[in-house]
Coordinates of C-alpha atoms in Angstrom, one line a residue:
X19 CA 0.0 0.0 0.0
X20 CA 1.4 3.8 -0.8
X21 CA 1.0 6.6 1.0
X22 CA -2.0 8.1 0.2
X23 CA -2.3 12.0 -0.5
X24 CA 1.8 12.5 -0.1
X25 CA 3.6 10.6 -2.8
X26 CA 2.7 11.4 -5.9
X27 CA 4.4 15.1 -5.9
X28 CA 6.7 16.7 -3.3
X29 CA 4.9 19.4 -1.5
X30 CA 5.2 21.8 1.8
X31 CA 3.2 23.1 4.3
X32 CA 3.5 25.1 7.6
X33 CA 2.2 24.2 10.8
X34 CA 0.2 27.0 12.5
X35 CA -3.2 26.5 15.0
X36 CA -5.8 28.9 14.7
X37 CA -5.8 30.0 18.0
X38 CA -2.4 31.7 16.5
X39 CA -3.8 34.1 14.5
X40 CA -5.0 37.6 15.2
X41 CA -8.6 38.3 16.3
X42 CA -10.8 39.5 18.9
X43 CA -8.8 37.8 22.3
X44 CA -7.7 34.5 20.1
X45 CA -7.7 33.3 16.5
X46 CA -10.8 32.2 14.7
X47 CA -12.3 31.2 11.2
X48 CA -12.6 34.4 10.6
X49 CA -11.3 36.7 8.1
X50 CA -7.7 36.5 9.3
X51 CA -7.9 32.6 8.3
X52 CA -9.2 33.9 5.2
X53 CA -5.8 35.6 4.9
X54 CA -3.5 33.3 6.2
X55 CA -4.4 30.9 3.3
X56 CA -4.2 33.6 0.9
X57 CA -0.6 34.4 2.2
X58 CA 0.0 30.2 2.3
X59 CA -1.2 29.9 -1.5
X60 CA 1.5 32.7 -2.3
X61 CA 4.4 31.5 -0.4
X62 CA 3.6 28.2 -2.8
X63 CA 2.7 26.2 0.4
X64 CA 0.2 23.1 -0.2
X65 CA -0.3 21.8 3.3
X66 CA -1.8 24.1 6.3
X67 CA -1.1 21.9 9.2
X68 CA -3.2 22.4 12.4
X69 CA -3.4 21.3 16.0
X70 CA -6.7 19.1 17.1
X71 CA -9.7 21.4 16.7
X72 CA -12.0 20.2 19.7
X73 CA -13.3 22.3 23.2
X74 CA -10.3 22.2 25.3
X75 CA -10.4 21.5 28.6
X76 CA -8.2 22.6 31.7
X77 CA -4.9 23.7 30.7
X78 CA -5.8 24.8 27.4
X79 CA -4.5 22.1 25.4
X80 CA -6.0 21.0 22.1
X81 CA -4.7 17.6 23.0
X82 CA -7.2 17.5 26.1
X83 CA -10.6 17.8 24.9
X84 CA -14.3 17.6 26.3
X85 CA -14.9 15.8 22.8
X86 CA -13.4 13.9 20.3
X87 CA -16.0 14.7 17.7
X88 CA -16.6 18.1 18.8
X89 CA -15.1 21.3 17.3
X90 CA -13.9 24.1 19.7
X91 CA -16.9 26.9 20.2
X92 CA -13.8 29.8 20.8
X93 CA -12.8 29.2 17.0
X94 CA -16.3 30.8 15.7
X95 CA -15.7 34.1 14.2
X96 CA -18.2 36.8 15.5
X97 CA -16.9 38.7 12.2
X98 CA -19.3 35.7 10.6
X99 CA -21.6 35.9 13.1
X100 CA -22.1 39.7 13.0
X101 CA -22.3 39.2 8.9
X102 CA -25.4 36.7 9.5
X103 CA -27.1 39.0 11.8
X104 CA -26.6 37.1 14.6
X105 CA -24.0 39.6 16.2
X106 CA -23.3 43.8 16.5
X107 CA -20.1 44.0 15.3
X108 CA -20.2 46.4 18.7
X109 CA -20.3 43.3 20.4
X110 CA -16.9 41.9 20.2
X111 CA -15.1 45.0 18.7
X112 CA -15.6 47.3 22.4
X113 CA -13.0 44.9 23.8
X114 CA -9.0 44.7 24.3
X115 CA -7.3 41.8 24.6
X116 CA -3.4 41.4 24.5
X117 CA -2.6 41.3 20.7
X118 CA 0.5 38.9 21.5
X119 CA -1.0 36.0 23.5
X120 CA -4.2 34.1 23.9
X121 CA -5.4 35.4 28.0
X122 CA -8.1 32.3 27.8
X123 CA -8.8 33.2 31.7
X124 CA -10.7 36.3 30.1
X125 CA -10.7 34.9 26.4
X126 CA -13.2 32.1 27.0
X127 CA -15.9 34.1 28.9
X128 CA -15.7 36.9 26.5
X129 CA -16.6 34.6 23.7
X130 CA -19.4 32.3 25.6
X131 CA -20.7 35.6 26.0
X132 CA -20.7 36.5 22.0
X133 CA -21.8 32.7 21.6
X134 CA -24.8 33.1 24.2
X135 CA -25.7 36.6 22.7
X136 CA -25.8 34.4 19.4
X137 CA -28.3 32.1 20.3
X138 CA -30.1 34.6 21.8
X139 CA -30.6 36.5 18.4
X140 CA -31.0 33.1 16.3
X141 CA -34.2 31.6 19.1
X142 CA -35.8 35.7 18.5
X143 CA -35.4 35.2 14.6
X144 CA -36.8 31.3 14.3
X145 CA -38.0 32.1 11.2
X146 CA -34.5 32.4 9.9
X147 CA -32.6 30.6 7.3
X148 CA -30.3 28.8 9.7
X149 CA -33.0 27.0 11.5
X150 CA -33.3 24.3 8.7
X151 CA -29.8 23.6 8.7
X152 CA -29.2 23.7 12.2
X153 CA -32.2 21.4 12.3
X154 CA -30.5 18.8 9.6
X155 CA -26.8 19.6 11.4
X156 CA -29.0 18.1 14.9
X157 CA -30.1 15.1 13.2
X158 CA -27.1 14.3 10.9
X159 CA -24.8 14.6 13.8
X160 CA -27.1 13.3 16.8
X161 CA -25.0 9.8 17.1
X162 CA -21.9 11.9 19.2
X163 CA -24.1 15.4 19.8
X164 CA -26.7 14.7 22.2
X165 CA -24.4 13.5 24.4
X166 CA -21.7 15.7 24.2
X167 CA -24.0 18.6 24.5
X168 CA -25.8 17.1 27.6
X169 CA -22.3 16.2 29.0
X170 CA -21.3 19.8 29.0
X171 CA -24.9 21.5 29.9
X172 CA -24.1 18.8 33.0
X173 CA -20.6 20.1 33.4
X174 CA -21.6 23.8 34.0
X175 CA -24.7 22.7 35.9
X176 CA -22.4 20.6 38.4
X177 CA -20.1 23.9 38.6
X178 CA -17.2 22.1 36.0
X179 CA -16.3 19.9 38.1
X180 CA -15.0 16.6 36.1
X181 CA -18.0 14.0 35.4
X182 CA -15.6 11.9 37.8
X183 CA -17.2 13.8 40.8
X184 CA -21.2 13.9 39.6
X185 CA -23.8 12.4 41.9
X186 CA -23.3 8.5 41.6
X187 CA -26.8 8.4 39.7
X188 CA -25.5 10.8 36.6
X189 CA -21.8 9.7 36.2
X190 CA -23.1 6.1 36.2
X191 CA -25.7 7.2 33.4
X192 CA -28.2 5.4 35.1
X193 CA -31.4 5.9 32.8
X194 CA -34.1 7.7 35.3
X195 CA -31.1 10.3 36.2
X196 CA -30.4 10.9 32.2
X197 CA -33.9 11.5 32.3
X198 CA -34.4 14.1 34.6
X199 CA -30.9 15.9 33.0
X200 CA -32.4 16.0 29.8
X201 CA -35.6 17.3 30.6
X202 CA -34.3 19.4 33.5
X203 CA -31.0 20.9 31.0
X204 CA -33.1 20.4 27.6
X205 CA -32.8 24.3 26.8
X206 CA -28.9 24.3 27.8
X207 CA -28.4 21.9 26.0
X208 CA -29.3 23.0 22.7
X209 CA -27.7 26.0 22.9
X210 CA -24.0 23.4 23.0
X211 CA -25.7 21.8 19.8
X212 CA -25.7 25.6 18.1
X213 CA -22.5 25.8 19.4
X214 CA -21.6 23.2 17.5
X215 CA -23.2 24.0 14.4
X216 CA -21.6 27.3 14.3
X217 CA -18.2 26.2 14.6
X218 CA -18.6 23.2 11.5
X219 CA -20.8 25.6 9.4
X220 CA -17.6 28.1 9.5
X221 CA -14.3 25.2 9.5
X222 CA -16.9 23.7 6.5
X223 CA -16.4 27.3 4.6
X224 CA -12.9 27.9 5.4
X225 CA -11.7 24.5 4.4
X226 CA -13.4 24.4 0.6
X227 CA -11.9 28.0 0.3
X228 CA -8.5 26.6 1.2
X229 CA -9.2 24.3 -1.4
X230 CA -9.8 26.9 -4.0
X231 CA -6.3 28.0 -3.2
X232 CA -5.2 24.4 -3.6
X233 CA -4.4 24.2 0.2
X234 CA -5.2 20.8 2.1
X235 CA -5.6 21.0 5.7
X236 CA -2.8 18.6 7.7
X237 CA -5.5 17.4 11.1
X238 CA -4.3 15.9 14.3
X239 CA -6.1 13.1 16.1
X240 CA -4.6 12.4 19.8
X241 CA -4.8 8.4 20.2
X242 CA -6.2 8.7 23.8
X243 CA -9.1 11.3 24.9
X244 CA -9.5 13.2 27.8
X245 CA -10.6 11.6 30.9
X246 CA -12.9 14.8 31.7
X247 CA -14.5 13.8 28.4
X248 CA -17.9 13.4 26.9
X249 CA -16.4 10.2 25.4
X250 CA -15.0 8.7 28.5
X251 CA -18.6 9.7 29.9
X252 CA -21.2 8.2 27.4
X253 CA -18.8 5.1 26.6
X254 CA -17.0 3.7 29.6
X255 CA -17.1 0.4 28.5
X256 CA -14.2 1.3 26.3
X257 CA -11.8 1.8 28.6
X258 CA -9.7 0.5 31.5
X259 CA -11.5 1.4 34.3
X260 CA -14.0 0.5 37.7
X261 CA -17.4 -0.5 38.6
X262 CA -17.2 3.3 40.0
X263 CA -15.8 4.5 36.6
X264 CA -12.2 5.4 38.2
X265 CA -9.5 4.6 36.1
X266 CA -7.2 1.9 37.0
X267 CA -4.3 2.8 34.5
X268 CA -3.3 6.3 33.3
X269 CA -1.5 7.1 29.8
X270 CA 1.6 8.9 29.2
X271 CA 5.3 7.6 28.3
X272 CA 8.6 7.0 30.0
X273 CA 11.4 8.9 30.8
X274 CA 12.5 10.3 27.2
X275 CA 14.0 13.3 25.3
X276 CA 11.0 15.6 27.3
X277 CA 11.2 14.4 30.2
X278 CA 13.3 12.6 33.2
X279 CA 10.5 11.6 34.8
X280 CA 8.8 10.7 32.0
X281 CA 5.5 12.5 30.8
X282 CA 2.1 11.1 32.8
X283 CA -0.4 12.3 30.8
X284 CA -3.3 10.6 32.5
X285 CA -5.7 9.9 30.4
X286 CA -7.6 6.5 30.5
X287 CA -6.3 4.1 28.3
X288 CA -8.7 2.2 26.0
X289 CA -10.3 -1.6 26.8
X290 CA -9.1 -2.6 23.3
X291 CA -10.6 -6.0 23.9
X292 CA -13.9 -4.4 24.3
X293 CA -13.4 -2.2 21.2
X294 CA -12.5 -5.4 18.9
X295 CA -15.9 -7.0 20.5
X296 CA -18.1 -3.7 19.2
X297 CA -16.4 -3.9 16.0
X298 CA -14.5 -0.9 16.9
X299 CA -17.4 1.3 16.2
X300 CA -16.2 4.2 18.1
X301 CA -13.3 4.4 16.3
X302 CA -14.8 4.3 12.9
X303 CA -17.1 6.7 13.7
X304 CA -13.9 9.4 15.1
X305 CA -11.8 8.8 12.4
X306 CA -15.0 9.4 9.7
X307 CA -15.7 12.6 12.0
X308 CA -11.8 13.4 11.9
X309 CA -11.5 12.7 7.7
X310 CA -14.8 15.2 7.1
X311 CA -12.4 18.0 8.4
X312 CA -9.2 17.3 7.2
X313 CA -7.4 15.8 4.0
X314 CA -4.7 14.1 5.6
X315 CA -4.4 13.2 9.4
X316 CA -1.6 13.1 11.9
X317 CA -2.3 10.3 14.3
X318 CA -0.1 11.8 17.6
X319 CA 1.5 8.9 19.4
X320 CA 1.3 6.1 16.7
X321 CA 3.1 3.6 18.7
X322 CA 0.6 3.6 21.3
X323 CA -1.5 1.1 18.6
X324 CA 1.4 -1.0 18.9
X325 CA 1.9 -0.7 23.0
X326 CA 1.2 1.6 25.4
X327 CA 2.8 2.6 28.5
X328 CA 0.1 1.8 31.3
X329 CA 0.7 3.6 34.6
X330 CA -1.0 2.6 37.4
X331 CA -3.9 4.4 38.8
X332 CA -2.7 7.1 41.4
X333 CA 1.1 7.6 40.4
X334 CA 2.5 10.6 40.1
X335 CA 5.3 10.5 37.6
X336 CA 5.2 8.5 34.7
X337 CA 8.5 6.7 35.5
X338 CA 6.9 3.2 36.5
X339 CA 4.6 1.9 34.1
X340 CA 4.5 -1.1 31.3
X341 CA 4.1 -1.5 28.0
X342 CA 1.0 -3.5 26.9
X343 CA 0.2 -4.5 23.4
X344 CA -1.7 -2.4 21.5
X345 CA -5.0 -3.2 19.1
X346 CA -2.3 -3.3 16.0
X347 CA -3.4 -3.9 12.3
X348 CA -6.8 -5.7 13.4
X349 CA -8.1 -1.8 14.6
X350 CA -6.8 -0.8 11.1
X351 CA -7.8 -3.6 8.9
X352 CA -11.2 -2.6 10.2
X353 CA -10.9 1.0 9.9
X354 CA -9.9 0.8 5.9
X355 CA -12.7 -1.8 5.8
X356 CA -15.6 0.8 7.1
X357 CA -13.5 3.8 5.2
X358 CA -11.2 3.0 2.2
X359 CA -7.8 4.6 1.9
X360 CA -6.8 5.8 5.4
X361 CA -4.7 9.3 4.9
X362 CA -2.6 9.5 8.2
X363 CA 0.6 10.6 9.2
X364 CA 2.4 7.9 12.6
X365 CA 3.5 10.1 14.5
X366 CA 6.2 7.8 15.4
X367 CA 8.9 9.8 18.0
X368 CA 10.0 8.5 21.0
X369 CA 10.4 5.2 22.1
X370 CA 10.2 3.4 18.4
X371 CA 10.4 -0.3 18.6
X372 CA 10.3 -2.9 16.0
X373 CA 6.8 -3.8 16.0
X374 CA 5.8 -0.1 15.9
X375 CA 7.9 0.2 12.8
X376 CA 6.5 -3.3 11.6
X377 CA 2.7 -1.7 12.1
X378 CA 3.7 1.8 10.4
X379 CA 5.5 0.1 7.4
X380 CA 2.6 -2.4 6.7
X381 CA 0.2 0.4 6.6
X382 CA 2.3 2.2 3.9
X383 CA 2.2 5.3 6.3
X384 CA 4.9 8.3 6.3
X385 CA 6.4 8.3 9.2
X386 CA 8.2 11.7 11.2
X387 CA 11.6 13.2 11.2
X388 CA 12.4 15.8 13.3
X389 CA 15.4 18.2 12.8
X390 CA 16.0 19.2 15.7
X391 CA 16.4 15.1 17.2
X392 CA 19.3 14.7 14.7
X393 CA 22.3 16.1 16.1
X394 CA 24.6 15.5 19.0
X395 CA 25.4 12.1 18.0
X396 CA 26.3 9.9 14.8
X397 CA 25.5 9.7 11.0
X398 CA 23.6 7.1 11.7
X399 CA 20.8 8.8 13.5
X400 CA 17.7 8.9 11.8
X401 CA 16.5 12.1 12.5
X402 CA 19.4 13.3 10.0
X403 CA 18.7 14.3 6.4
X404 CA 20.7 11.9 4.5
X405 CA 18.6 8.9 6.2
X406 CA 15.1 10.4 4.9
X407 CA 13.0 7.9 3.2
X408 CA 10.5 9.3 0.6
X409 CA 8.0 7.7 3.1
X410 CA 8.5 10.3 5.7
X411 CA 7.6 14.4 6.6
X412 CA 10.5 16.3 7.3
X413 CA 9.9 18.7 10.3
X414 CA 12.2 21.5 11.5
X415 CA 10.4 21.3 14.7
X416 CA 7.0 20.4 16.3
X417 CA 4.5 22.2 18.4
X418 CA 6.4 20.5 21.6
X419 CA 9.5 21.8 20.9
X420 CA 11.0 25.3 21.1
X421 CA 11.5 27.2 17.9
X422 CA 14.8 26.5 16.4
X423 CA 16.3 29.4 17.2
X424 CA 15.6 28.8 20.6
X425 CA 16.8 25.4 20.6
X426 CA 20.3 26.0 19.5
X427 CA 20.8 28.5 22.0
X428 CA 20.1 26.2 24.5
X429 CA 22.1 23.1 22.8
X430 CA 25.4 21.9 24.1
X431 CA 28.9 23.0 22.2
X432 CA 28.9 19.2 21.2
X433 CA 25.6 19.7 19.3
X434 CA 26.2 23.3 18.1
X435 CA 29.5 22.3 16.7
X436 CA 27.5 19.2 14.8
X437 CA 24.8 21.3 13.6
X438 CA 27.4 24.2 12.6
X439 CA 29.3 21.1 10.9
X440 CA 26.4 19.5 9.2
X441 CA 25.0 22.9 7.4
X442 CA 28.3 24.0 6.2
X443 CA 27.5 27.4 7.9
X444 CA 28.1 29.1 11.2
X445 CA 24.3 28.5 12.4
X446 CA 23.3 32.6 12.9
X447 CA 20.4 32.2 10.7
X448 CA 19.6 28.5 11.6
X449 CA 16.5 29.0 11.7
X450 CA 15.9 29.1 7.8
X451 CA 19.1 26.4 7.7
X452 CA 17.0 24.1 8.8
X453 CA 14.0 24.9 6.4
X454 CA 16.2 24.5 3.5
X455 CA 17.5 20.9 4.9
X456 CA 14.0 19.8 5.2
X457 CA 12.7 21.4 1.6
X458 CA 15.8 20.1 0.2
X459 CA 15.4 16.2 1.7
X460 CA 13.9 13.4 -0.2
X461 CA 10.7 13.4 2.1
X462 CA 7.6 13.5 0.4
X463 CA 6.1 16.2 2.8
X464 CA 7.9 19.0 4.2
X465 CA 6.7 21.1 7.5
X466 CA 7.9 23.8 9.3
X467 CA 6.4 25.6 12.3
X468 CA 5.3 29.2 11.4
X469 CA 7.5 30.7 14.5
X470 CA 10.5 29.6 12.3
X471 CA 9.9 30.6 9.2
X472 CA 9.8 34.2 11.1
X473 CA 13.0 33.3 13.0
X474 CA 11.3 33.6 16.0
X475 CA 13.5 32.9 19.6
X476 CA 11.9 30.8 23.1
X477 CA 9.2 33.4 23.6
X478 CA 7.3 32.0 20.5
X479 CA 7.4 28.2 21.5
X480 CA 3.8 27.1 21.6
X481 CA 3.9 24.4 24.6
X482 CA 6.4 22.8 26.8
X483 CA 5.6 19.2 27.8
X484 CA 5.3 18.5 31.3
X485 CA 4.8 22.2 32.1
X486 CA 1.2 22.7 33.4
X487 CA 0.0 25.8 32.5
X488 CA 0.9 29.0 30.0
X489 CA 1.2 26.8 27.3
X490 CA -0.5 27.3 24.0
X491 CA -0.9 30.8 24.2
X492 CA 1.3 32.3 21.2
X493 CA 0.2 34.4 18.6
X494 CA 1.4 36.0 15.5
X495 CA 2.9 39.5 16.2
X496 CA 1.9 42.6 14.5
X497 CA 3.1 42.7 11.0
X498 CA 5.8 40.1 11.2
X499 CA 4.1 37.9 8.2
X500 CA 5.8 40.1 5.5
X501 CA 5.6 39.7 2.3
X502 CA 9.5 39.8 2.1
X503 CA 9.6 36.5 4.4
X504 CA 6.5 34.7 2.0
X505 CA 8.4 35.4 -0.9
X506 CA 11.7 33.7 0.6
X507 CA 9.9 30.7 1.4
X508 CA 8.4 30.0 -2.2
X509 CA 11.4 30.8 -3.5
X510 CA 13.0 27.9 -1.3
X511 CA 10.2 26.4 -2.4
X512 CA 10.1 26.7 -6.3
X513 CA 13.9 25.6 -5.7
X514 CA 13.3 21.8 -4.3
X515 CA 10.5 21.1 -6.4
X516 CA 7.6 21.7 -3.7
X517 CA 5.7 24.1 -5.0

């Protein structure tokens, strides 16, 4: 099997989340994505790679969501909304927010505000247009959005707390008390389910403009879902946990390149035993969901399909644990059954052991190289461009790293002196050295984070794992997306054949 979407023609992209780009508090779908596409198409980019586009939970991180099929209600653009009357562009234009960083302590109530304000235009106007479609968008999508939207109608009713510490009678699900919530938070919970339509009614427009542009939209699925989830809520059976629904293993990965303690992510960890016995219906129906919003897919943490490190219940580093066998190609034989060609990315960093490469190589998927993993050591190491397979996306760096600037600044003279060695240039604009190695490398797919294509230093980083909060807060500063800069990457493009 090839590697669907990614080997027939060379091609680059740039990795930027929405939540990046300017607009009122945080980035949206709004016009500024309009632009950014625009300035991708120019620069000769093909790929716009995002981070996961669900609700995000506590710390802010799109990789711990209340949903897995859900998209994230801060993304809607009140620009859109004012356009379709549903909004005074008064509304969301009489507020200042730091133009530099996402403040989602005051972000997120400012925009459930505009999102409430919304609703309350669209229920005084039910004559409108939208009420068909948001009619057809209930009923199309009712298998994952009645729950999710009384899961979080619950949620603020029980204060936010986690579903973990609900009265006994709701967290079980026990019918009469689903019941009562529905009829109880009926009203509340509709107004999630517009939400909801909102947010795919504008990512729907965005993405077939992007298409006009011939840009395809790079997604990101995280293998494991939040434990304060509307997943882990409605479908416990799925995972590894207790007649009380506690969980009696916790997710994350041992002590690595990150981490010396390792990274304890705790997320419950999947009953993949139960999963093979539903015919892995869940996961069907979140990839489908996942596939409708992107063109190709980056699953994060492939190997965990292979093994994954189970931590007990309670720990507090992620130091003891053991790997268990993973669902392997039976999940996938049944996922290309149900869907046809499967367009992922294995996010395969880490610990990478032989049967995780066995399971990656079978399925014909590109696996990841990461520039900034390649030096300090031997030619030999993978993560060096002269060991690139076609099969593979070159990266400068990821969202969990720093920029590249930042990196080297923070390397030892071992590595410098490698990296210095390797580029045939004193590293004082590595930044863009490391661009041209990826562009220039025989992987298919080449990515680069936006924060180095503007040379940015630490301050840009977008997350540091195993650092708990002020993560995932970066934006794009005032002006720095020159034209200048755009037409220095599609040169570099044009010149290794990406464009």
């Amino acid at each position: 099997m090839t590697s669907p979407k990614l080997r027939p023609n060379r091609a680059s992209g740039i990795l930027l989340h929405p939540t990046s780009l300017p607009g009122p508090g945080c980035g949206d779908l709004g016009e500024a994505a309009y632009a950014w596409i625009d300035a991708l198409a120019r620069a000769g980019q093909r790929w716009w790679q995002i981070l996961p586009l669900g609700p995000t939970g506590y710390g802010d991180s799109p990789y711990q969501s209340f949903s897995a099929f859900a998209g994230n209600p801060m993304l809607v653009s009140p620009e859109q909304l004012a356009a379709e009357g549903l909004l005074r562009v008064d509304d969301y234009r009489s507020t200042a927010f730091p133009a530099d960083r996402v403040d989602y302590g005051n972000v997120l109530p400012f925009r459930n505000g505009l999102l409430d304000r919304a609703w309350e235009q669209f229920e005084r106007t039910g004559g409108s247009s939208l009420k068909g479609d948001f009619e057809r968008f209930c009923q199309d999508q009712a298998s994952w959005l009645n729950d999710y939207a009384l899961f979080m109608a619950l949620k603020e009713a029980q204060g936010g707390v986690s579903w973990q510490e609900w009265p006994e009678a709701i967290r079980l699900r026990r019918p009469e008390a689903l019941n009562d919530a529905r009829r109880e938070l009926g009203p509340q919970a509709v107004r999630h389910q517009f939400r909801q339509f909102l947010f795919f009614r504008q990512w729907t427009r965005l993405r077939a403009f992007a298409h006009g542009k011939r840009v395809k939209i790079i997604g990101d699925v995280p293998i494991f879902v939040a434990g304060d989830s509307a997943d882990v809520w409605a479908h416990p059976q799925l995972f590894l946990m207790d007649s009380q629904r506690r969980q009696t293993v916790m997710a994350g990965v041992p002590p690595d390149y990150f981490s010396t303690t390792g990274q304890l992510w705790g997320n419950p960890i999947y009953d993949w035993e139960a999963a093979r016995r539903e015919g892995y219906a869940w996961w069907v129906a979140r990839m489908k969901a996942t596939f409708a919003l992107a063109d190709v897919v980056r699953i994060d943490h492939f190997r965990g399909f292979a093994a994954a490190w189970h931590v007990p219940g309670g720990s507090l580093t992620a130091q003891k644990g053991a790997w268990v066998p993973g669902p392997g190609m039976d999940l996938f034989a049944k996922l290309r059954s149900a869907l046809g060609t499967l367009p992922l990315i294995a996010e395969d960093l880490g610990v990478i052991t032989p049967d995780v490469e066995k399971l990656r190589d079978s399925l014909g998927l590109p696996g990841m190289r990461v520039l900034q993993f390649a030096f300090g050591g031997d030619a030999e190491n993978a993560y060096l461009p002269h060991n690139y397979s076609r099969a593979s996306v070159a990266y400068t760096g990821t969202h969990d790293n720093d920029t590249t600037r930042g990196w080297l600044s923070t390397r030892a003279e071992k590595e410098v002196d490698h990296v210095r060695r390797y580029l045939g240039r004193d590293g004082s604009d590595v930044a863009w050295d490391f661009i041209r190695l990826s562009w220039s490398s025989i992987a298919d797919l080449a990515v680069a984070p936006l924060q180095d294509v503007l040379d940015l230093g630490s301050e840009a980083r977008m997350n540091t794992p195993g650092k708990p909060d002020g993560n995932w807060t970066w934006r794009i500063p005032e002006g720095a997306l020159r034209e200048d800069v755009l037409a220095r990457l599609a040169e570099m493009t044009v010149i290794y054949g990406r464009a």
